[in-house]
Short mmCIF file of C-alpha atoms in Angstrom, two decimals:
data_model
loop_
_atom_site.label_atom_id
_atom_site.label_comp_id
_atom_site.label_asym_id
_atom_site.label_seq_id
_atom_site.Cartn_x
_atom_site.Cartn_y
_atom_site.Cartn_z
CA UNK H 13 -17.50 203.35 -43.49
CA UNK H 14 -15.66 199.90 -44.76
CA UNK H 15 -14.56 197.83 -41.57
CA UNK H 16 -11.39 195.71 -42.21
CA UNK H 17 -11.89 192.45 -39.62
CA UNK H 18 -8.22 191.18 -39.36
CA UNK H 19 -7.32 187.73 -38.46
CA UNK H 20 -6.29 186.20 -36.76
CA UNK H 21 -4.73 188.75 -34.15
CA UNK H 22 -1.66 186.88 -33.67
CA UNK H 23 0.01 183.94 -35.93
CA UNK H 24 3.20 182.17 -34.43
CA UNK H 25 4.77 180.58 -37.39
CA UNK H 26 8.64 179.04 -37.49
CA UNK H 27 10.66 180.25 -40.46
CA UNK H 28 10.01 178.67 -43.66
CA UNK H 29 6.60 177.67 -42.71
CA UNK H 30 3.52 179.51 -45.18
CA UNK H 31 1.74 182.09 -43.50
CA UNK H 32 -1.93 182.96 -44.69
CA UNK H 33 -3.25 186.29 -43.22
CA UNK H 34 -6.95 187.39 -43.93
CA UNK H 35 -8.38 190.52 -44.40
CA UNK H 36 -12.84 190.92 -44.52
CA UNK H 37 -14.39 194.11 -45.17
CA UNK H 38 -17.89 194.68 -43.89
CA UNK H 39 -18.88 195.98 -47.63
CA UNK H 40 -17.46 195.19 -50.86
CA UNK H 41 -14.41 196.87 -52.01
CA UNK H 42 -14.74 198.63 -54.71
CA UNK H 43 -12.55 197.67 -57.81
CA UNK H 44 -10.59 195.89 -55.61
CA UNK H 45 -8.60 199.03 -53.78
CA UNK H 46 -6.71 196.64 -51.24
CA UNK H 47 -3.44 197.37 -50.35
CA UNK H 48 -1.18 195.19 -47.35
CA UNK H 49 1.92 197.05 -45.37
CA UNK H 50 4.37 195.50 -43.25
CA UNK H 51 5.53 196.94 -40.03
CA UNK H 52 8.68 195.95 -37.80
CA UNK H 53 8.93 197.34 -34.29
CA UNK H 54 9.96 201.45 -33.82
CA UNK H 55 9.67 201.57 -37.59
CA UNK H 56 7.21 203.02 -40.57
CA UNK H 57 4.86 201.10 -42.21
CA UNK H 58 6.13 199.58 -45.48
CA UNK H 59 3.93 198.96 -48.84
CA UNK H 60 3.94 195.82 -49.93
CA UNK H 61 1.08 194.54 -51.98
CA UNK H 62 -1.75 197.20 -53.87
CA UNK H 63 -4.83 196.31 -55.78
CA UNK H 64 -5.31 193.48 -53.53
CA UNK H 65 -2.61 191.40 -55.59
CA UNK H 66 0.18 193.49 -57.29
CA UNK H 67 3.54 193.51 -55.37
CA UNK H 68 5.42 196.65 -54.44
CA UNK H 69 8.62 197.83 -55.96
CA UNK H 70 11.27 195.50 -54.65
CA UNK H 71 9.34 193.23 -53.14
CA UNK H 72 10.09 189.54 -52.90
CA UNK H 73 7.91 187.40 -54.61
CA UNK H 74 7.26 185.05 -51.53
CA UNK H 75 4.74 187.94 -50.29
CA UNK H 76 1.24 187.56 -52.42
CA UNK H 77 -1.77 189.09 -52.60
CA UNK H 78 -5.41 187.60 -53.35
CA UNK H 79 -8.86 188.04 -53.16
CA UNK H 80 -11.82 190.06 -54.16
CA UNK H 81 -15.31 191.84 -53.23
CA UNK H 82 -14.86 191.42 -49.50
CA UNK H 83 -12.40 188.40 -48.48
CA UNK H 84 -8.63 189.17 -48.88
CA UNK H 85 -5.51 187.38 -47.84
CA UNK H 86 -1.80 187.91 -47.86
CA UNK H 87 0.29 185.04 -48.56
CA UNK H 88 3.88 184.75 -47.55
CA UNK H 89 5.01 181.70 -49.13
CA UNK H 90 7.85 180.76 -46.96
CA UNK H 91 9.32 183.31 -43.69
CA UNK H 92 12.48 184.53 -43.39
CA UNK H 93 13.78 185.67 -39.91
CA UNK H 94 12.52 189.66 -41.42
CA UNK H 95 9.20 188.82 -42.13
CA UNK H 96 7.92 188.54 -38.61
CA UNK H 97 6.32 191.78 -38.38
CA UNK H 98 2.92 193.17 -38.03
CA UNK H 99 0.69 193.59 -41.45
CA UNK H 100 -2.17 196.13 -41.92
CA UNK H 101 -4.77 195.76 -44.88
CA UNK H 102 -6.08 198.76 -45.73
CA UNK H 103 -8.92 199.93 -48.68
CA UNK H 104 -9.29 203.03 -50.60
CA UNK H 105 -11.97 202.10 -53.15
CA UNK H 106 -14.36 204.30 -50.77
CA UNK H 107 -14.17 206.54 -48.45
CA UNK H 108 -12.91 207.67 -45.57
CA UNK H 109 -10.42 205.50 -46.01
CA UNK H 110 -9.91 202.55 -43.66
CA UNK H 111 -7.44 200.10 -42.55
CA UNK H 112 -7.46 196.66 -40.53
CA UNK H 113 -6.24 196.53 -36.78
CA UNK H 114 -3.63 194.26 -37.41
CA UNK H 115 -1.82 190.71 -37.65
CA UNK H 116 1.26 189.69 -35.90
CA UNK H 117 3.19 187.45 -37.00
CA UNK H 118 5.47 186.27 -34.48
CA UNK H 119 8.23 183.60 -34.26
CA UNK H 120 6.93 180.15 -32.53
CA UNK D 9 15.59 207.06 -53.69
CA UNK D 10 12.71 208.30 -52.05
CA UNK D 11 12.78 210.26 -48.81
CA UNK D 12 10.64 211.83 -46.28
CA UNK D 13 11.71 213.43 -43.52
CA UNK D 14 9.23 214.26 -40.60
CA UNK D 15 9.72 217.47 -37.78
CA UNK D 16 7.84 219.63 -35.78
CA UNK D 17 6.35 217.12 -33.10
CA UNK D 18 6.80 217.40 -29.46
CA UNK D 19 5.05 217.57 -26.47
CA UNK D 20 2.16 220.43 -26.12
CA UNK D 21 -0.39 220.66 -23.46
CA UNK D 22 -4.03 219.85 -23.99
CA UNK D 23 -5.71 222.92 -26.04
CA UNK D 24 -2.26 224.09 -27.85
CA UNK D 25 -0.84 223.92 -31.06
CA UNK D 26 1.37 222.33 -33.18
CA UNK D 27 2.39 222.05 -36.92
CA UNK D 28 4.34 218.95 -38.62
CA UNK D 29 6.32 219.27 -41.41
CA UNK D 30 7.80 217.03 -43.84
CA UNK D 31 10.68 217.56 -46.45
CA UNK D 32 10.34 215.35 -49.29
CA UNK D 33 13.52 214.52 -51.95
CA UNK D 34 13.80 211.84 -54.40
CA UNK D 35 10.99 212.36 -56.82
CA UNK D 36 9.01 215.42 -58.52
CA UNK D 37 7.23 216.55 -55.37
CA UNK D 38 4.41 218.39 -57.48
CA UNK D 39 2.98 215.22 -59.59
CA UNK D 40 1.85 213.51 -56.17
CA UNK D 41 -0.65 213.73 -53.81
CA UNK D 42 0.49 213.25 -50.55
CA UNK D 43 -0.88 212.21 -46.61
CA UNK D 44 -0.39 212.54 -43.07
CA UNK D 45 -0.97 209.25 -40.84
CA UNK D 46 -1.04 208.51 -37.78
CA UNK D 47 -0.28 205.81 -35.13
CA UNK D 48 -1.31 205.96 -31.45
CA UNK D 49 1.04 204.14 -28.74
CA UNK D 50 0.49 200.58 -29.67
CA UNK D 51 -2.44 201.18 -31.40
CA UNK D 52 -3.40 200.74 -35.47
CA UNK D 53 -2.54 203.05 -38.25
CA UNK D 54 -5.67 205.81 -38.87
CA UNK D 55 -5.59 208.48 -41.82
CA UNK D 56 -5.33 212.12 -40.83
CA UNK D 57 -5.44 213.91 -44.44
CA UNK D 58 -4.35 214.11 -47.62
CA UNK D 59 -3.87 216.81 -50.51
CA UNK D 60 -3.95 216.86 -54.18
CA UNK D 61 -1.18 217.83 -55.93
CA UNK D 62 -1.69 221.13 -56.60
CA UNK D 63 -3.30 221.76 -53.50
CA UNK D 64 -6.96 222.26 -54.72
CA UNK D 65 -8.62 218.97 -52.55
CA UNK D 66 -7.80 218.47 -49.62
CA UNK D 67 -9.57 215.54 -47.22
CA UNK D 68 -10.12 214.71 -43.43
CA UNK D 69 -10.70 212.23 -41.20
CA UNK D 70 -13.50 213.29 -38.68
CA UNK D 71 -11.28 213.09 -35.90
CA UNK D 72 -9.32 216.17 -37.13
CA UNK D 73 -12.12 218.42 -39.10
CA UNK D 74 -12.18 221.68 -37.93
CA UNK D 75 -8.68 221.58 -35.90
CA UNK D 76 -6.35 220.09 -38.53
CA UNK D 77 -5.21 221.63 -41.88
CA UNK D 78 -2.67 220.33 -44.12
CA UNK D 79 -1.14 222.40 -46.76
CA UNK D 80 2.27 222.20 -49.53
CA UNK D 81 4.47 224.27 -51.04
CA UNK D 82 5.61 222.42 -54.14
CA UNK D 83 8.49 225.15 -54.54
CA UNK D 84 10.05 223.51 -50.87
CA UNK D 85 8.91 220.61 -51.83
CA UNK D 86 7.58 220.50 -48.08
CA UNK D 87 3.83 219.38 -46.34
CA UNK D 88 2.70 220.57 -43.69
CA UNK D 89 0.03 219.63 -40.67
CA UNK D 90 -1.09 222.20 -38.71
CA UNK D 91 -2.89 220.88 -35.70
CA UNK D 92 -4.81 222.95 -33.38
CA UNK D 93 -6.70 222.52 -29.72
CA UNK D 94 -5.20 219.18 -29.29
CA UNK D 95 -6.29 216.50 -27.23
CA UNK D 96 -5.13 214.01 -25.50
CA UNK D 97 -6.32 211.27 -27.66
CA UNK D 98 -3.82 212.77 -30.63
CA UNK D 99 -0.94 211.53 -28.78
CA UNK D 100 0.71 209.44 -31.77
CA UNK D 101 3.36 209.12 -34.45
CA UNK D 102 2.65 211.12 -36.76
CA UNK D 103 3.75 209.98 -40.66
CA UNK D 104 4.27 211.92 -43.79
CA UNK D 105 3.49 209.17 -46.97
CA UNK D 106 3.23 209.67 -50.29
CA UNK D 107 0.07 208.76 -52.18
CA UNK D 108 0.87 206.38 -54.82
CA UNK D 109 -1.43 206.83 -57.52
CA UNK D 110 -4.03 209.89 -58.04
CA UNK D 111 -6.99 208.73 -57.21
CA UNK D 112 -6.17 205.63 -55.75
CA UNK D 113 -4.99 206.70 -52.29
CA UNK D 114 -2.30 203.97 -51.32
CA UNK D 115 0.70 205.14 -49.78
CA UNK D 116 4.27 203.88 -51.36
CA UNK D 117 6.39 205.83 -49.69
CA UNK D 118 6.63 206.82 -45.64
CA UNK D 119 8.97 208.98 -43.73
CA UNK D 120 10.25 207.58 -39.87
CA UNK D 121 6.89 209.66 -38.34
CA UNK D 122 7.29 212.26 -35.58
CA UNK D 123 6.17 211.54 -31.94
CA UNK D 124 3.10 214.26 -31.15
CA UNK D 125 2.24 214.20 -26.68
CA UNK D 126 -0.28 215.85 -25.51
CA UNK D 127 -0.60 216.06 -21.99
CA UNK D 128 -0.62 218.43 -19.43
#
């Protein structure tokens, strides 16, 4: 089973400021199978980046998605008050299927 | 637009039963696979199952093999969990997603999840 190591746990960013989340997986991912969601309080999960860098239908363009093999960030270029949230990384170039334990990214 | 719409959860006591359901409009039901995830009180998101299309794959996390079955019926456009001999540690929001590409299990689309207790 792939382990996704999130980090850090908790970012506290202002608005506007660049916020660089990182995903590792404790094997390669296979062809790259790395998809990011976003998650506000008492609601669902929301896709927002698959294939470890192709953005989500209607997604802004400030959100970004790089990496490869086993190191993977999420890039969100410059925050707006909606984008403090919590993000998951998850891979499904193996199986089972796994996803990270989370980043917050809270307002400072 | 896209919509899922969880139901069935509730609050069942240790060793019962239970079974999710999730009405999907919006798109051609039968050309996607489709999942059930979960979400424990303030804990991570963890896969339950998904099915193929036409129902002939279906997979499982080991947490639910043997007690959990998901199933479709592509003329209700509906997906089902049936979850038996619960446990305690199943307490969660439960999700309905859709899979985004066959064979590349993603999820696009989630419903708003239904809230599964088990406690006695």
């Amino acid at each position: 089973e792939i382990v996704l190591t999130q980090s850090p746990g908790t970012l506290s960013l202002s608005p506007g400021e660049r916020s660089t989340l990182s995903c590792r997986a404790s094997q390669s991912v296979s062809s790259n199978y790395l998809a990011w969601y976003q998650q506000k309080p008492g609601q669902a999960p929301r896709l927002l980046i698959y294939g470890a860098s192709s953005r989500a239908t209607g997604i802004p363009d400030r959100f970004s998605g790089s990496g490869s093999g086993t190191d993977f960030t999420l890039t969100i270029s410059r925050l707006e008050p909606e984008d403090f949230a919590v993000y998951y990384c998850q891979q499904y170039g193996s199986s089972p299927l796994t996803f990270g334990g989370g980043t917050k990214v809270e307002i400072k | 637009q896209v919509q899922l719409v969880e139901s069935g959860g509730g609050l069942v006591k240790p060793g019962g039963s239970l079974r999710l359901s999730c009405a999907a409009s919006g798109f051609t039901f039968s050309d996607y696979y489709m999942s059930w995830i979960r979400q424990a009180p303030g804990k991570g998101l963890e896969l339950v199952s998904y099915i193929s299309s036409s129902s002939s794959y279906a997979n499982y996390a080991d947490s639910g093999k043997g007690r959990f079955t998901i199933s479709r019926d592509n003329a209700k456009n509906s997906l089902y969990l049936q979850m038996n001999s619960l446990r305690a540690e199943d307490t969660a929001v439960y999700y309905c997603a859709r899979v985004g590409w066959v064979a590349a299990v993603f999820f696009d689309y989630w419903g708003q999840g239904t809230l599964v207790s088990v406690s006695s």
